[in-house]
PDB file of C-alpha atoms in Angstrom:
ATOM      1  CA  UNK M 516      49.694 105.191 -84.655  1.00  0.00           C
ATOM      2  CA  UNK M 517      51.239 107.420 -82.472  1.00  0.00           C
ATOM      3  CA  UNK M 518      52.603 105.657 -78.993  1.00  0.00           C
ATOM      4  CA  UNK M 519      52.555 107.529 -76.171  1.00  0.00           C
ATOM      5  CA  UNK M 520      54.685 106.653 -73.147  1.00  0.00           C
ATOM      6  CA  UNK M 521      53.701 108.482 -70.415  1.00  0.00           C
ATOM      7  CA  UNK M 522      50.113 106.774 -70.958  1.00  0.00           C
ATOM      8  CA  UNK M 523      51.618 103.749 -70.718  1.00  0.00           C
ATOM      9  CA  UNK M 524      53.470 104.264 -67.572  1.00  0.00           C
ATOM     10  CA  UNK M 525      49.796 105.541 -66.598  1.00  0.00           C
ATOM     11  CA  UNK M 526      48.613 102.644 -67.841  1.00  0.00           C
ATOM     12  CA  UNK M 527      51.372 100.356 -66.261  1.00  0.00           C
ATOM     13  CA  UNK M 528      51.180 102.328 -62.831  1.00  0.00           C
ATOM     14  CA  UNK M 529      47.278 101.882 -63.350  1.00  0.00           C
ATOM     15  CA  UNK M 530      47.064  98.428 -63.578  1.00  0.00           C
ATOM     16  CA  UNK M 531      49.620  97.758 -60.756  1.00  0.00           C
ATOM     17  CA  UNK M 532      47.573  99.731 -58.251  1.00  0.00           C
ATOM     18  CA  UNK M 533      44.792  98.199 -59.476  1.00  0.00           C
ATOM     19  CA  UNK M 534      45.810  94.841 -59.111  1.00  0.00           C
ATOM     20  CA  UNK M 535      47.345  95.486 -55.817  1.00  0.00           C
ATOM     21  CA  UNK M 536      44.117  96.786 -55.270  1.00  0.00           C
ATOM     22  CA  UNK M 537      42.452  93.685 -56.661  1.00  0.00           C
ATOM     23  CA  UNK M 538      45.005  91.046 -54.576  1.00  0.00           C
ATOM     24  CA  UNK M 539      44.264  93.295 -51.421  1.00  0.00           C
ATOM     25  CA  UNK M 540      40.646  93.332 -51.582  1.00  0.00           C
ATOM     26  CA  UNK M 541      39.355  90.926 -53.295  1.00  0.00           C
ATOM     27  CA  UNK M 542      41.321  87.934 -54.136  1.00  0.00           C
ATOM     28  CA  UNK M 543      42.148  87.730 -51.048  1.00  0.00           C
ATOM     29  CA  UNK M 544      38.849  87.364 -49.126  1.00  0.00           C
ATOM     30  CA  UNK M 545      37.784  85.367 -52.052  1.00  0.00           C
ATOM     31  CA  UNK M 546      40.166  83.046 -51.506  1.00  0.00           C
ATOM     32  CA  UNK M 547      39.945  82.710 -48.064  1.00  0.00           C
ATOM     33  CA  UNK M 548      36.396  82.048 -49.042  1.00  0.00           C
ATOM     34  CA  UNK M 549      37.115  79.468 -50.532  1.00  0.00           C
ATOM     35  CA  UNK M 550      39.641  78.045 -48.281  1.00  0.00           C
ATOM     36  CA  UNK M 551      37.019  78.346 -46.187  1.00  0.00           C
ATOM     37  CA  UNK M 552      34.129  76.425 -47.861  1.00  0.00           C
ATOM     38  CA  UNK M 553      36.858  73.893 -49.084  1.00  0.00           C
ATOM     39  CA  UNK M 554      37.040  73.005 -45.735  1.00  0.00           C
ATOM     40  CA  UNK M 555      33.656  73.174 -44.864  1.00  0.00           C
ATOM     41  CA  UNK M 556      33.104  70.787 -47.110  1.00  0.00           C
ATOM     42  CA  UNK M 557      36.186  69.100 -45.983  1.00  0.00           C
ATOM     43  CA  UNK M 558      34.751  68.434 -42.588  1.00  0.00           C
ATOM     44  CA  UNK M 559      31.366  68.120 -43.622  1.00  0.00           C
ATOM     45  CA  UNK M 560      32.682  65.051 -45.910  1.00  0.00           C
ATOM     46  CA  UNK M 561      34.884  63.925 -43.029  1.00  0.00           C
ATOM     47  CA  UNK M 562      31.723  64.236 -41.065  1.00  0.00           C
ATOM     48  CA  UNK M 563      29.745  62.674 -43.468  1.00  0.00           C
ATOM     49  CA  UNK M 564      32.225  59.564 -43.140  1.00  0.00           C
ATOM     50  CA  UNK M 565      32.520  59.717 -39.299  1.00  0.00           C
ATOM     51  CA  UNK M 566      28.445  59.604 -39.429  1.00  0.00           C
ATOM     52  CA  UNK M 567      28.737  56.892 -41.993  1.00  0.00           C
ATOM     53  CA  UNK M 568      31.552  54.657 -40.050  1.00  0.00           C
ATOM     54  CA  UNK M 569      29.731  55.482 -36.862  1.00  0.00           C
ATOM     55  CA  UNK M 570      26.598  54.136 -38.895  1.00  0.00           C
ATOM     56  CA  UNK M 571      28.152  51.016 -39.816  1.00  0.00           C
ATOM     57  CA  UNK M 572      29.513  50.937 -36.450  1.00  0.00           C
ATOM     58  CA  UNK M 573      25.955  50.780 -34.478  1.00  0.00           C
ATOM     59  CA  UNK M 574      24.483  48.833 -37.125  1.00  0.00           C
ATOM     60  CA  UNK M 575      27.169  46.309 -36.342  1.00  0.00           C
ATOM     61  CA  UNK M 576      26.686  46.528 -32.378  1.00  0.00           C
ATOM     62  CA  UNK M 577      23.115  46.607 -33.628  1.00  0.00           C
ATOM     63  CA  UNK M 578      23.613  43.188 -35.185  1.00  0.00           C
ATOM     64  CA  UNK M 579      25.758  42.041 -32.716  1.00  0.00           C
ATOM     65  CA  UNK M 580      22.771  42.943 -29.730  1.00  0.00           C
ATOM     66  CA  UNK M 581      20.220  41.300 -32.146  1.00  0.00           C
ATOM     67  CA  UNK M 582      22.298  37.842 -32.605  1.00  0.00           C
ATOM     68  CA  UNK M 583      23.102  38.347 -28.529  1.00  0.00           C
ATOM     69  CA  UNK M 584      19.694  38.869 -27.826  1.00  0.00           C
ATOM     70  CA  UNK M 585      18.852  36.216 -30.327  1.00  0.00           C
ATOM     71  CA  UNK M 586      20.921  33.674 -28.631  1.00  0.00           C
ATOM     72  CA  UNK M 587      19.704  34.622 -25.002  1.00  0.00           C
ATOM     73  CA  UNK M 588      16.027  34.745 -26.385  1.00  0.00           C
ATOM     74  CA  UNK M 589      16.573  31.063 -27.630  1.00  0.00           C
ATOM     75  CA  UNK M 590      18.254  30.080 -24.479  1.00  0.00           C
ATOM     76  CA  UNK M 591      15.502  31.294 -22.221  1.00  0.00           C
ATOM     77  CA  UNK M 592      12.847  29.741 -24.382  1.00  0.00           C
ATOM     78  CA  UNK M 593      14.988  26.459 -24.402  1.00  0.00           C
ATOM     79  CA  UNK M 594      15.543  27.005 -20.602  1.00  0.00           C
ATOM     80  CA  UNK M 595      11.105  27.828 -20.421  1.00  0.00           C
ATOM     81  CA  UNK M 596      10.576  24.385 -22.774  1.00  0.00           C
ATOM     82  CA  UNK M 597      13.120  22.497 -20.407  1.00  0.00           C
ATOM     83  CA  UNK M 598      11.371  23.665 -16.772  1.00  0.00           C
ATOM     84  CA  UNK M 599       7.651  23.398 -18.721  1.00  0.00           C
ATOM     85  CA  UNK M 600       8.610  19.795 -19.569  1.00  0.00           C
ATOM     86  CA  UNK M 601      10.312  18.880 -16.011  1.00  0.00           C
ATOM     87  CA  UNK M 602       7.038  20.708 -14.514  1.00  0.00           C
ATOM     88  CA  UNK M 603       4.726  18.809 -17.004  1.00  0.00           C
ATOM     89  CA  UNK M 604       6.640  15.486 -15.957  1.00  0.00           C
ATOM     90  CA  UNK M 605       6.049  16.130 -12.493  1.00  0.00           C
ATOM     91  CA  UNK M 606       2.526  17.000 -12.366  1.00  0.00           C
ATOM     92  CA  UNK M 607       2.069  13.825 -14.720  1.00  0.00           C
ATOM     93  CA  UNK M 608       4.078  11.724 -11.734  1.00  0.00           C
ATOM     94  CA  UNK M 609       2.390  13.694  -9.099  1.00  0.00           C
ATOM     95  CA  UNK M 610      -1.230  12.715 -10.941  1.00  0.00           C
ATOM     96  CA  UNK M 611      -0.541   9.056 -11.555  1.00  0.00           C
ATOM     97  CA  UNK M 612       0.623   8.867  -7.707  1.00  0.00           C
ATOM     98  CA  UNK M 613      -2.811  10.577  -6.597  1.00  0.00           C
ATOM     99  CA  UNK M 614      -4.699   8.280  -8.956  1.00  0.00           C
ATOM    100  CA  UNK M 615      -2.379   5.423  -7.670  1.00  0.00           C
ATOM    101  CA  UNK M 616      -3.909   6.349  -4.021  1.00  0.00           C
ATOM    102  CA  UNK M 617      -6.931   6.674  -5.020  1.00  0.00           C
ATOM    103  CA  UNK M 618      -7.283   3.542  -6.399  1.00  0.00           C
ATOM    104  CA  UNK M 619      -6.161   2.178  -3.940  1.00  0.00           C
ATOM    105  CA  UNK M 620      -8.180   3.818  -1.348  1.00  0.00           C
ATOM    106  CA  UNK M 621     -11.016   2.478  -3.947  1.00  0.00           C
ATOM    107  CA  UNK M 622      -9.765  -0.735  -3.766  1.00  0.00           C
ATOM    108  CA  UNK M 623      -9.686  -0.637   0.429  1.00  0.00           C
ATOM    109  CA  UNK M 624     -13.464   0.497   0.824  1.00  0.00           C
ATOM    110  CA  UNK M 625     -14.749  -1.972  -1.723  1.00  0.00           C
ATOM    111  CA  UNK M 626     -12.831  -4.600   0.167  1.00  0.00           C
ATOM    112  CA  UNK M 627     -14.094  -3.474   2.885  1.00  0.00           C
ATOM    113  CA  UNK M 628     -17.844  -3.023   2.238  1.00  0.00           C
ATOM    114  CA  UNK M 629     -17.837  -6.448   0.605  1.00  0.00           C
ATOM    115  CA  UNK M 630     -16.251  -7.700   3.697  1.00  0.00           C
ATOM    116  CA  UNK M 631     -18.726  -6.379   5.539  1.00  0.00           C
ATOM    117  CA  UNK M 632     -21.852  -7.443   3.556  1.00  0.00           C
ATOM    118  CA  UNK M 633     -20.371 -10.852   3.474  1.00  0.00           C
ATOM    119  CA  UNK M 634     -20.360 -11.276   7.064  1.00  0.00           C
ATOM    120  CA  UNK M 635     -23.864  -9.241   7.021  1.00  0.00           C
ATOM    121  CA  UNK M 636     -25.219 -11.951   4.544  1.00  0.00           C
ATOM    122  CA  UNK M 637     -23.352 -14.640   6.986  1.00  0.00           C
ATOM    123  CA  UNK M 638     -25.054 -13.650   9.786  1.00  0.00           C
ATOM    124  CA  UNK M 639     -28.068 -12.953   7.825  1.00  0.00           C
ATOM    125  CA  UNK M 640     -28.021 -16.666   6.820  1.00  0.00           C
ATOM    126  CA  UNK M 641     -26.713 -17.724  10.567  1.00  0.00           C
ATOM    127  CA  UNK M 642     -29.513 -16.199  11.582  1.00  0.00           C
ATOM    128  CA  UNK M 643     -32.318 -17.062   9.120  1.00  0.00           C
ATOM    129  CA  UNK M 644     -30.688 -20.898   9.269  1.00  0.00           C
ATOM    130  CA  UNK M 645     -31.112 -21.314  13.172  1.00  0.00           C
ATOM    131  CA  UNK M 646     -34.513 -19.582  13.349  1.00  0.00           C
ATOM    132  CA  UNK M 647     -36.180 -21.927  10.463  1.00  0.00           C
ATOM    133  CA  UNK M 648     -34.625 -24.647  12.290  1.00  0.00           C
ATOM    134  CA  UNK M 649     -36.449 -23.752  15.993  1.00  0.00           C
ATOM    135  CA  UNK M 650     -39.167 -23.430  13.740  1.00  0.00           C
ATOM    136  CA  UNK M 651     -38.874 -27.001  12.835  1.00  0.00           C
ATOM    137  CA  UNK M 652     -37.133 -28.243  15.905  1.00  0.00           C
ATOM    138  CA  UNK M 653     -40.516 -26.863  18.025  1.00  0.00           C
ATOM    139  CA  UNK M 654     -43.309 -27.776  15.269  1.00  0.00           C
ATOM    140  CA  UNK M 655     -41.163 -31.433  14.835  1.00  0.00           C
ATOM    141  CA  UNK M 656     -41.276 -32.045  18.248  1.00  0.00           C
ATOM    142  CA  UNK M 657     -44.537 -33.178  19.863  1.00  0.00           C
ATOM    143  CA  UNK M 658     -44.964 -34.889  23.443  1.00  0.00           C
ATOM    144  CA  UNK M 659     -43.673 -38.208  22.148  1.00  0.00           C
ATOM    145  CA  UNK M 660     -40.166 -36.938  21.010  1.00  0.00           C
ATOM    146  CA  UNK M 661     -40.052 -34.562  24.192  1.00  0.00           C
ATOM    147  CA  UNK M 662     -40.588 -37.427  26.312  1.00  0.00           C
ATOM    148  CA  UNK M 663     -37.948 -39.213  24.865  1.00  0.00           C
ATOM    149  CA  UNK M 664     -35.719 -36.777  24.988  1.00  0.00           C
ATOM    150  CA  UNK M 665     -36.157 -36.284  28.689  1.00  0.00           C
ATOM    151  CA  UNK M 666     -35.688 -40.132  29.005  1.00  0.00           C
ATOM    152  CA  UNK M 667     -32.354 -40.285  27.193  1.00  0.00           C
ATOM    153  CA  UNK M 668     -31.246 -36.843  29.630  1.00  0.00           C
ATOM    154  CA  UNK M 669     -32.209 -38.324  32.726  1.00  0.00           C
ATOM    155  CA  UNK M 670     -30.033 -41.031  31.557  1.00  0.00           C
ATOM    156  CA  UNK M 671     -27.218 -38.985  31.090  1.00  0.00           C
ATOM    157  CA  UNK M 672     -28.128 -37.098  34.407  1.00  0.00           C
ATOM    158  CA  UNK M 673     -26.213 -40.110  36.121  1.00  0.00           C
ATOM    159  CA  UNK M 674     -23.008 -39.643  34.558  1.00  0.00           C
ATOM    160  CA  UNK M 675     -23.229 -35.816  35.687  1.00  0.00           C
ATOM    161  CA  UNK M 676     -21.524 -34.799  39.028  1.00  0.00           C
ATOM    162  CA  UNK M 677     -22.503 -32.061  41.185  1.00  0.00           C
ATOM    163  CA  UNK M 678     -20.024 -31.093  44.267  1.00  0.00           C
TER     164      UNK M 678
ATOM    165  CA  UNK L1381     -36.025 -45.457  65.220  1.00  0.00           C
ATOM    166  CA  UNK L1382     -35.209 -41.677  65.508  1.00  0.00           C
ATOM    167  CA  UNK L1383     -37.185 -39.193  63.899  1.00  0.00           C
ATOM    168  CA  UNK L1384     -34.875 -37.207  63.136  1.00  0.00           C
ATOM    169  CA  UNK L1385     -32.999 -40.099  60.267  1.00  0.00           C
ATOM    170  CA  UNK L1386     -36.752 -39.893  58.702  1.00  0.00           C
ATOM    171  CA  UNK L1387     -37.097 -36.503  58.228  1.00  0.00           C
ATOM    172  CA  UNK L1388     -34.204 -35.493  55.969  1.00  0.00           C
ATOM    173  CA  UNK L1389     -32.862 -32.156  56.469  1.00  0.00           C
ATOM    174  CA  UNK L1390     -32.812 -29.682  52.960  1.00  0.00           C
ATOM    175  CA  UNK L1391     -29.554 -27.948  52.748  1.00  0.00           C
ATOM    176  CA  UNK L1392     -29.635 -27.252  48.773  1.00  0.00           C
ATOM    177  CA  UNK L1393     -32.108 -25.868  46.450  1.00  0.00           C
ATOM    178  CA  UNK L1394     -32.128 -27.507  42.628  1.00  0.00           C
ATOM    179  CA  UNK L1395     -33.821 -25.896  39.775  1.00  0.00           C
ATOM    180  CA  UNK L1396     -34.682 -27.883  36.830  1.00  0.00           C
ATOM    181  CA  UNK L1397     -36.023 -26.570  33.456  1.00  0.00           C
ATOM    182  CA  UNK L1398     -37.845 -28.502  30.848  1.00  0.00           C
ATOM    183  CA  UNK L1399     -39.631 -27.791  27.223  1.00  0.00           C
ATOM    184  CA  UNK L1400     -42.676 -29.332  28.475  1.00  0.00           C
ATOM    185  CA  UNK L1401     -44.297 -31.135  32.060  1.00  0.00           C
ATOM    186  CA  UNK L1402     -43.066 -33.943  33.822  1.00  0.00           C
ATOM    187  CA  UNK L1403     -44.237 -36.959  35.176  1.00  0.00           C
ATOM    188  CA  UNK L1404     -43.989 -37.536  38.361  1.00  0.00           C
ATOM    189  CA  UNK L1405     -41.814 -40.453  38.016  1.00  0.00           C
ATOM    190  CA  UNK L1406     -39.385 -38.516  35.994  1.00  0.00           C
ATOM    191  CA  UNK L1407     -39.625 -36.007  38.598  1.00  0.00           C
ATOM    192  CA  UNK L1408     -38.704 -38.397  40.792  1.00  0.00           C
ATOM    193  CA  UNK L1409     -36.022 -40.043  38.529  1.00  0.00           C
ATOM    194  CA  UNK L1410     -34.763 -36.416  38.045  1.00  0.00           C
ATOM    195  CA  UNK L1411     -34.669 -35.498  42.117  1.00  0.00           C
ATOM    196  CA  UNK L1412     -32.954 -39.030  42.938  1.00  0.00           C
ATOM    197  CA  UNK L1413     -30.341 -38.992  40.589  1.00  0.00           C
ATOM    198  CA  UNK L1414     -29.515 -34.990  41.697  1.00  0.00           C
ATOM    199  CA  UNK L1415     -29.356 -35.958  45.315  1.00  0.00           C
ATOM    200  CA  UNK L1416     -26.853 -38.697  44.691  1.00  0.00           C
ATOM    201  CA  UNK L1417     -25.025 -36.917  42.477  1.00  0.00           C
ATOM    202  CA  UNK L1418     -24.509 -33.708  44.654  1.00  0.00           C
ATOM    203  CA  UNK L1419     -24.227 -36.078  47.818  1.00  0.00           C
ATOM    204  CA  UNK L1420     -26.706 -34.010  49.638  1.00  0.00           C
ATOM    205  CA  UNK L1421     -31.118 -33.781  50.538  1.00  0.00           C
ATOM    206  CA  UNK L1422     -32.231 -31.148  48.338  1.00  0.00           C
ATOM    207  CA  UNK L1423     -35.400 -29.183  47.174  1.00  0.00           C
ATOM    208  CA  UNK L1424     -36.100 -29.758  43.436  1.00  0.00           C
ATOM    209  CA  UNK L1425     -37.965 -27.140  42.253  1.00  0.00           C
ATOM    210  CA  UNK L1426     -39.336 -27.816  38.177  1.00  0.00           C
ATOM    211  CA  UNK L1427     -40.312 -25.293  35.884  1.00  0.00           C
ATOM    212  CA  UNK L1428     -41.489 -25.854  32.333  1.00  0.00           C
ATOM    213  CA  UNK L1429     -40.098 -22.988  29.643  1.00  0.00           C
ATOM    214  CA  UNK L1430     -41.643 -23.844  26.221  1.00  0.00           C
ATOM    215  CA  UNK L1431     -38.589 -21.571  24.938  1.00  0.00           C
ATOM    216  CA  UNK L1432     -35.830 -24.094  25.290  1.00  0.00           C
ATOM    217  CA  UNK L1433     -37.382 -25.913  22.670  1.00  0.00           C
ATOM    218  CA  UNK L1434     -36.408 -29.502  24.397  1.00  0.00           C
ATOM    219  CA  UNK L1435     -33.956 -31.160  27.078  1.00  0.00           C
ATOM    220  CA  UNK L1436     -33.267 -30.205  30.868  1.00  0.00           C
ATOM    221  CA  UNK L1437     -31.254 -27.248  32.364  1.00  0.00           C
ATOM    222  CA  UNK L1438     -30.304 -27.895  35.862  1.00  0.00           C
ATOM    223  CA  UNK L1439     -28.885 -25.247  38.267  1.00  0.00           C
ATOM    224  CA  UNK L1440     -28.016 -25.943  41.948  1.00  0.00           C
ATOM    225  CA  UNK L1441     -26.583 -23.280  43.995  1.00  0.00           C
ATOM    226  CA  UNK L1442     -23.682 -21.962  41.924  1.00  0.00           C
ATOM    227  CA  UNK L1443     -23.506 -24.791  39.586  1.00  0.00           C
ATOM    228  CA  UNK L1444     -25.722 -25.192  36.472  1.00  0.00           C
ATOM    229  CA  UNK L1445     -25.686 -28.285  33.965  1.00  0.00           C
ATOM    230  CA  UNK L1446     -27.331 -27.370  30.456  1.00  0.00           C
ATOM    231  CA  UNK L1447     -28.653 -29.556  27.842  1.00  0.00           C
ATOM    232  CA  UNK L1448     -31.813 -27.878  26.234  1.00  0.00           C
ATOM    233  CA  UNK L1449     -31.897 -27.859  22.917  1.00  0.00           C
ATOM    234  CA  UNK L1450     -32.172 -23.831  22.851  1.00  0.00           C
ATOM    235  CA  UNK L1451     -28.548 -23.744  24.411  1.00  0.00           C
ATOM    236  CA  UNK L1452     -27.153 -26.098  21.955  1.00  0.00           C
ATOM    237  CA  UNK L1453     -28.501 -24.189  19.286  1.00  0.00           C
ATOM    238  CA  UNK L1454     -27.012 -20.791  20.479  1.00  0.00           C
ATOM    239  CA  UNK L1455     -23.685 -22.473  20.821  1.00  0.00           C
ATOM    240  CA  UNK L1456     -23.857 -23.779  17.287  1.00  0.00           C
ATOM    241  CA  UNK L1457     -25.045 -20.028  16.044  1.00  0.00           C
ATOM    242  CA  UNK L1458     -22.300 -18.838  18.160  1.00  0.00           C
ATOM    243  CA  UNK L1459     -19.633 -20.430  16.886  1.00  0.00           C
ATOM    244  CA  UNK L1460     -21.259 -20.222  13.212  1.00  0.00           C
ATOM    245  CA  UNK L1461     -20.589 -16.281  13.758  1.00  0.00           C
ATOM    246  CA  UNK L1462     -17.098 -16.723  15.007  1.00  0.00           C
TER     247      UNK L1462
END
C-alpha cells in the first residue's frame, strides 16, 4: 500500500477545518444548550425546593393558625360556657326571687281574705247572735216581766240626777 | 193662799220611752222622781216604742238617761264588733 502524503496533509488540513468547523458551529451552541437546560433544571430544582420549603413553611403557619385558632376557639367556647352558666345562675336567682315574691304576695292575700272572712263570719255571728236574742228577749218578755222591769228602773230612776 | 204657789209653772219638757204602757201610778212615780231629780216643774210627755224591747229612755232638754234593753243590746253588739 502505497502512502500518499499530500492526501494526508488533505486529510489532516480536512479534519482541522472541519473540526474547527464542528467546535464553531456546533459544539458550541450545543453546549451552551446544555449549559442552558442544566440550569434550567438547576432553577427549576431550586424552585422546586423553594416551592417545597415554602410548602412546609405555610403548612407550618398553617398548623400554627389551626392550633392558634384552636386555642382561641376553645377559649371563646370556655368564655360562652362561663357567661351561659353566670347567665343561667342569674336567671335561676332572678326566678327563685320572683317566686319568693310571689309567694309571698300569695301568702299576703290569703292572709288577708281569711282575715277578712273571719271578721265577716264574726260579724255574721255578732249579728245572727243579737238578733235571735231580740227574738227571744221580745217573745220572753210578756206584760209581767215588762212590768217588772219598769218597777226595778223607776227604782233606779232615784239614784239618777238631772241638772 | 196665793194662786200662783198652786199652779206650778212648766219650765222643762221630759220625754220618756217605754216597751209597753204605763200605769198611771208609774207615770206618776216616773214624773215625781224626774222633777226632784232635775229640781224643776216639768211636762212629762210618755211614749210607748215596742222597738226597745224593754226598760225606760228618758231625755230632758239636752240630757238623755238610757236604759232600754235595745240600747244595751247595741252596746254589747258594739263592742262585740270592736
Amino acid at each position: 500500500m502505497k502512502i500518499n502524503l499530500l492526501q494526508i496533509i488533505f486529510q489532516i488540513i480536512n479534519f482541522t477545518v472541519l473540526l474547527f468547523l464542528l467546535r464553531k458551529y456546533l459544539y458550541r451552541p450545543v453546549l451552551k444548550i446544555l449549559e442552558q437546560r442544566a440550569k434550567k433544571i438547576h432553577d427549576g430544582l431550586e424552585a422546586a425546593e423553594k416551592s417545597i420549603e415554602e410548602r412546609e413553611k405555610v403548612e407550618k403557619e398553617k398548623k400554627k393558625i389551626l392550633v392558634e385558632a384552636e386555642k382561641n376557639a376553645s377559649q371563646i367556647l370556655e368564655g360562652a360556657r362561663m357567661r351561659a352558666k353566670k347567665l343561667e345562675k342569674q336567671m335561676l336567682e332572678k326566678a327563685e326571687k320572683e317566686l319568693e315574691s310571689k309567694q309571698k304576695r300569695a301568702e299576703r292575700y290569703v292572709n288577708t281574705r281569711l282575715q277578712d272572712l273571719e271578721e265577716d263570719l264574726k260579724k255574721r255571728f255578732i249579728t245572727s247572735v243579737v238578733e235571735t236574742s231580740e227574738s227571744l228577749l221580745k217573745d220572753t218578755l210578756g206584760p209581767k216581766e215588762q212590768r217588772v222591769i219598769i218597777k226595778r228602773q223607776i227604782q233606779r230612776l232615784k239614784n239618777v240626777k238631772f241638772s | 193662799m196665793n194662786e200662783q204657789h198652786l199652779v206650778p209653772t212648766i219650765r222643762a219638757r221630759a220625754d220618756v220611752l217605754t216597751a209597753v204602757h204605763l200605769t198611771k201610778s208609774e207615770k206618776n212615780d216616773i214624773s215625781r222622781i224626774l222633777e226632784t231629780s232635775a229640781g224643776k216643774t216639768l211636762a212629762v210627755n210618755f211614749h210607748v216604742m215596742p222597738e226597745v224591747i224593754a226598760g225606760i229612755s228618758i231625755r230632758i232638754e239636752d240630757q238623755a238617761y238610757d236604759a232600754t234593753l235595745r240600747t244595751t243590746i247595741e252596746f254589747l253588739k258594739e263592742r262585740l264588733f270592736a
